[in-house]
C-alpha atoms as one frame of an Amber mdcrd trajectory, in Angstrom:
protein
   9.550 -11.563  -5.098   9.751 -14.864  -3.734   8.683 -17.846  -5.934   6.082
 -14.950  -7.491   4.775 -13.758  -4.493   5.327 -10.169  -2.987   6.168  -9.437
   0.910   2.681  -7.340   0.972   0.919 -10.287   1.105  -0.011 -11.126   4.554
   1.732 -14.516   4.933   4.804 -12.716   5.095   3.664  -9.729   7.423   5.705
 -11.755  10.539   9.036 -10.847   8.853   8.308  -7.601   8.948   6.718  -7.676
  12.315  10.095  -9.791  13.483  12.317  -6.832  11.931  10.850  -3.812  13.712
  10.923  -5.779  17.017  15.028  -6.803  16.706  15.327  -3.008  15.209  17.265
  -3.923  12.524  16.562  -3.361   8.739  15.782  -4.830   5.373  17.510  -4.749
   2.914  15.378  -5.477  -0.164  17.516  -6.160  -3.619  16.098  -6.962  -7.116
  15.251 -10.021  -8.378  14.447 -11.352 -12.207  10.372 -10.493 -12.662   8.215
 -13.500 -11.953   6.930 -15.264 -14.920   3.871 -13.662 -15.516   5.946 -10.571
 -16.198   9.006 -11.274 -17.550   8.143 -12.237 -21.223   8.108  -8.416 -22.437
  11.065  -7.849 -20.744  12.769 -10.756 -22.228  12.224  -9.423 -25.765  13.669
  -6.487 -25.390  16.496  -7.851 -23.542  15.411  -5.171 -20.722  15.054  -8.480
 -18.025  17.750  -7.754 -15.850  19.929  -4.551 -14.663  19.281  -2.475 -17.391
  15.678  -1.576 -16.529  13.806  -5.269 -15.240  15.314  -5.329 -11.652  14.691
  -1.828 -10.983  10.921  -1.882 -12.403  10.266  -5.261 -10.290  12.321  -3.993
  -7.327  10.057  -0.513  -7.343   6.826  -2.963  -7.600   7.771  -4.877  -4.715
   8.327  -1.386  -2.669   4.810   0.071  -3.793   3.383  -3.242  -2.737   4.779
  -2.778   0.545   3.809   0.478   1.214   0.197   0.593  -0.298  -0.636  -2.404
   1.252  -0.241  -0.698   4.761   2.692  -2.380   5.879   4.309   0.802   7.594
   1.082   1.871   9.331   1.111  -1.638  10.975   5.194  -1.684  11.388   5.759
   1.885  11.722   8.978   1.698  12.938  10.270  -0.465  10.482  13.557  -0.002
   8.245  13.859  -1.060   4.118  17.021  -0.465   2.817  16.876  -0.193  -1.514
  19.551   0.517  -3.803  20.004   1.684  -7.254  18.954   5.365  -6.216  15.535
   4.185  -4.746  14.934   2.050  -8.146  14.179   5.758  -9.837  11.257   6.004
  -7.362  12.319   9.500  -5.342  11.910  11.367  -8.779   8.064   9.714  -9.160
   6.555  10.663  -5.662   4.553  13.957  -6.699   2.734  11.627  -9.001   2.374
   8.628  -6.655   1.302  10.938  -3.789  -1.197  12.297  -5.968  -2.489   9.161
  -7.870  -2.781   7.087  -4.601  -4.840   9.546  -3.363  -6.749   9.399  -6.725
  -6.959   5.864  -7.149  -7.988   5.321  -3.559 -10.857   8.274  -4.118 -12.342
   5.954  -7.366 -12.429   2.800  -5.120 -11.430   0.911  -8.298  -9.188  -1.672
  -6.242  -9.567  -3.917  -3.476  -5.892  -3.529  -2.729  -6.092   0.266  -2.544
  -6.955   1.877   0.388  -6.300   5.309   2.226  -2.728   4.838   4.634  -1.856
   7.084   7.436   0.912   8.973   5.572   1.918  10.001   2.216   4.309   7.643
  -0.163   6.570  10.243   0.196   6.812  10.338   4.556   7.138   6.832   4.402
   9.784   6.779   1.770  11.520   9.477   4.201  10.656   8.081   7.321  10.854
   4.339   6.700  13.555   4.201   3.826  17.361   4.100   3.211  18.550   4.546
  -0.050  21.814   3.534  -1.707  23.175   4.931  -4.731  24.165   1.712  -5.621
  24.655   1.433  -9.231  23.986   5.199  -9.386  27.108   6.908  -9.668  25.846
  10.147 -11.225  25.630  13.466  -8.554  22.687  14.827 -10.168  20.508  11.777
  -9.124  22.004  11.266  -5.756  21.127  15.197  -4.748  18.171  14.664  -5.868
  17.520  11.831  -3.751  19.329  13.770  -0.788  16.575  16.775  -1.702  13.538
  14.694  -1.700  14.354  11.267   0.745  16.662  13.182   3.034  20.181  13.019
   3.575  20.288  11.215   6.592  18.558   8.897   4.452  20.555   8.446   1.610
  23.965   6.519   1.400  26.786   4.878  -0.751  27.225   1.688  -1.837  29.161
  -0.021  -5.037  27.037  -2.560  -6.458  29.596  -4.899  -6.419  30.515  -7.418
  -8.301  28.272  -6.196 -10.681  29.644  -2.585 -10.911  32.977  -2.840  -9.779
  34.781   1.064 -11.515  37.672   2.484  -9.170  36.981   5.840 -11.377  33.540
   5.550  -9.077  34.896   6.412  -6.174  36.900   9.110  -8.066  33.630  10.612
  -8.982  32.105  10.688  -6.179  34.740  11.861  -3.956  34.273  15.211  -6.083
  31.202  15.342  -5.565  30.471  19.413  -4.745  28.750  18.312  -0.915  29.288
  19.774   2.375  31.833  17.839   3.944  29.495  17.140   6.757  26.677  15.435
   3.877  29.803  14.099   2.204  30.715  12.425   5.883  26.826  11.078   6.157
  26.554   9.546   2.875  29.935   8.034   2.328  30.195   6.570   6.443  28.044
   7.273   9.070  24.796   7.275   7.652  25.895   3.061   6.974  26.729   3.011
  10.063  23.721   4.240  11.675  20.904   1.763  10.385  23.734  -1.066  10.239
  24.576  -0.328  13.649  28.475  -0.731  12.715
């Protein structure tokens, strides 16, 4: 968020628009909750890294999805880390309760989109592992986003663990997936 607001709110539609014209992505990274939700967070010291960032961050992306952005922009790029903010394991359930919640008409902000959460989170989304240095998460991810869609990154400074790299050098991967996650997927939508 910025100052408490969310980029699905129209003001901020030109970024987006701005983005798919230059072709280039963005890269969206987590932020302390606003103040209207940070309170519960607070209390259970679960505000920041540990489980805060990533519920905000995944907020922010449903925001930007369900509000239509892509079917306006549908060429545009996000890049997320931490593993899609755990939202590649959720998208049975948010394809199906989208198309639930948008059958009850019970909000304004709801309405039927042109694709699935899941196409756009394959078709409009990179995902880093960032923070995510466990292989069972990242195949997942691989499985479900795609693996031309799925890459490294060390969330540095804040994880900064040479055994890391270790790890996921062994990862068991086709050395062609390997290849695409660890350098040319980056390379691709960063145009390196």
């Amino acid at each position: 968020h910025t100052h408490d607001k969310y980029l699905d709110e129209p003001q901020f539609w030109p970024i987006f628009e701005a983005a798919e014209a230059k072709n280039v992505p963005i890269y969206i990274h987590p932020n302390t909750a606003p103040r209207q939700m940070l309170q519960p967070f607070l209390e259970r010291g679960l505000d920041g890294a540990i489980f805060g960032f990533g519920v905000e961050t995944a907020l922010h992306l449903l925001a930007i999805i369900t509000a239509g952005v892509f079917d306006r922009f549908p060429n545009l790029k996000i890049v997320i880390g931490h593993n899609g903010e755990a939202l590649p394991i959720q998208l049975s359930r948010l394809d199906y309760m989208h198309k639930a919640t948008v059958a009850s008409n019970r909000y304004e902000r709801i309405k039927p989109l042109k694709k699935t959460i899941t196409e756009y989170m394959q078709q409009n989304f990179y995902i880093t592992n960032s923070g995510v240095a466990w292989e069972p998460a990242i195949r997942f991810t691989q499985e479900t986003v795609g693996v031309d869609n799925t890459l490294y990154a060390m969330d540095y400074p804040y994880q900064c663990d040479v055994e890391e790299v270790i790890t996921l050098d062994a990862m068991k991967m086709d050395p062609a997936t390997k290849k695409k996650f660890f350098q040319t997927n980056a390379e691709k939508v960063f145009k390196l």
